[in-house]
Coordinates of C-alpha atoms in Angstrom, one line a residue:
X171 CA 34.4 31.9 -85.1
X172 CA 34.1 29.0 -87.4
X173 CA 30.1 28.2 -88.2
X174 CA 29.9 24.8 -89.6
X175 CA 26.3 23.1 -90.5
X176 CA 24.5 21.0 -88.2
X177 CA 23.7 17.3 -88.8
X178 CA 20.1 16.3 -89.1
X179 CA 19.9 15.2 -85.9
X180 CA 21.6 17.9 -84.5
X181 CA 18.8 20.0 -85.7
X182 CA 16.1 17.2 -84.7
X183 CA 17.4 17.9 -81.4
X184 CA 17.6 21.6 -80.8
X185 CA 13.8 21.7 -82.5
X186 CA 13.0 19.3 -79.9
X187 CA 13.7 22.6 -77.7
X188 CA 11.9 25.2 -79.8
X189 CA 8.2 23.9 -79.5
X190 CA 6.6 25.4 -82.8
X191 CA 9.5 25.4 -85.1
X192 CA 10.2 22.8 -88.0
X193 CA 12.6 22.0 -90.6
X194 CA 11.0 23.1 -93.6
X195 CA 13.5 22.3 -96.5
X196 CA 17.2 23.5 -95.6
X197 CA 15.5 26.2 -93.0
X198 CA 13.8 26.3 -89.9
X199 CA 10.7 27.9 -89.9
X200 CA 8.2 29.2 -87.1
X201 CA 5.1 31.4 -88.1
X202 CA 3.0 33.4 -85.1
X203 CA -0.3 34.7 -84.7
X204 CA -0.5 38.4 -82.4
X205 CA -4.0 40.4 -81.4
X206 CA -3.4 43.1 -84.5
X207 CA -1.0 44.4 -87.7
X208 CA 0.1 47.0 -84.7
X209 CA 1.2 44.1 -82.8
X210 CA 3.1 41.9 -86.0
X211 CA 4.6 45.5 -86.8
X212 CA 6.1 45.6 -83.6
X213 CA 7.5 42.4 -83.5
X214 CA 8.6 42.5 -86.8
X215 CA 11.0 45.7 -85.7
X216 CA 12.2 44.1 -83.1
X217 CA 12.8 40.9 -84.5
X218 CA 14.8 43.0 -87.1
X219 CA 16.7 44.9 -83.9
X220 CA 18.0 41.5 -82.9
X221 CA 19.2 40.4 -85.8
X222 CA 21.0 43.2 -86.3
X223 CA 22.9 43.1 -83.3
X224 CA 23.3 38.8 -83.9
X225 CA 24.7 40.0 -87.8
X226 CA 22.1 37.7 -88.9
X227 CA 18.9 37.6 -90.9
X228 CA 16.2 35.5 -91.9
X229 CA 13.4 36.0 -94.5
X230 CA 10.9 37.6 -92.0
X231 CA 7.6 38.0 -93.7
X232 CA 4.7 40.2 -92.0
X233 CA 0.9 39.7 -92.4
X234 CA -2.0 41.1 -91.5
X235 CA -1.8 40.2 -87.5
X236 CA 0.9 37.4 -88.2
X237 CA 4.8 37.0 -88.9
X238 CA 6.4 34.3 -90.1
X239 CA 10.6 33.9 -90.4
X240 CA 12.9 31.1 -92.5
X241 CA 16.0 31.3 -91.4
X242 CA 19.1 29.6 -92.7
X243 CA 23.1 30.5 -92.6
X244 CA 24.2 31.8 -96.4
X245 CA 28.1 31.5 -95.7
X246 CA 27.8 27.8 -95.2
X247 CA 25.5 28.1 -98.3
X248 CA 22.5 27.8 -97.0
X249 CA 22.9 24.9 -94.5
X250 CA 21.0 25.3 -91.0
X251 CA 23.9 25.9 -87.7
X252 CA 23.9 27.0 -84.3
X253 CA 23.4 30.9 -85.2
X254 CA 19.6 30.1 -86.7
X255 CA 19.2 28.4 -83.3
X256 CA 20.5 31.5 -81.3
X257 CA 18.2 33.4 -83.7
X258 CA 15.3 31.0 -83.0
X259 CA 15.4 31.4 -79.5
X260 CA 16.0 34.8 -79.3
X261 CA 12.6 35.1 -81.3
X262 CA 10.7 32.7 -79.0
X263 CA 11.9 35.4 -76.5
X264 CA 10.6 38.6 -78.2
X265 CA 7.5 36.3 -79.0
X266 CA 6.7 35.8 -75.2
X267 CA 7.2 39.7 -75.0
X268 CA 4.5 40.5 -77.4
X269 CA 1.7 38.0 -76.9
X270 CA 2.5 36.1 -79.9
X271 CA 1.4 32.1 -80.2

């Protein structure tokens, strides 16, 4: 499957759909808030299950009760396509799952 980058408005428009995510440079960024570390941990592993399984990774940082994940496609050197935004959602869906906001 050929992964090509999306146009600005392209990603206006799927961001549109993803209430709490934003361009931030050439990446789209989303950061949550859970009730403990336990919790982040947790959604942290699983966010790294899924992008196992999708063959692709975002920076995924974990704090104290929060996690936060850039993500952006390398082999179209760093330009934003339609596998972050399968990523994204598949996030806001792990998110919902854990209690995260």
């Amino acid at each position: 499957m050929s992964v090509e980058p999306l146009s600005h408005k392209e990603i206006e428009d799927r961001l549109a759909e993803l209430p709490g995510w934003s361009l931030d440079g050439d990446r789209i960024a989303r950061s949550y808030r859970l009730r403990s570390h336990f919790a982040a941990t947790a959604m942290v592993v699983h966010i790294a299950q899924v992008q196992e399984e999708l063959d692709h990774h975002s920076d995924l940082t974990l704090g104290y009760n929060s996690v936060s994940l850039t993500i952006n496609t390398h082999s179209v050197g760093g330009a934003v396509t339609e596998l972050d935004f399968d990523l994204a959602r598949r996030v806001e869906e792990l998110a919902a799952v854990h209690g995260a906001h």
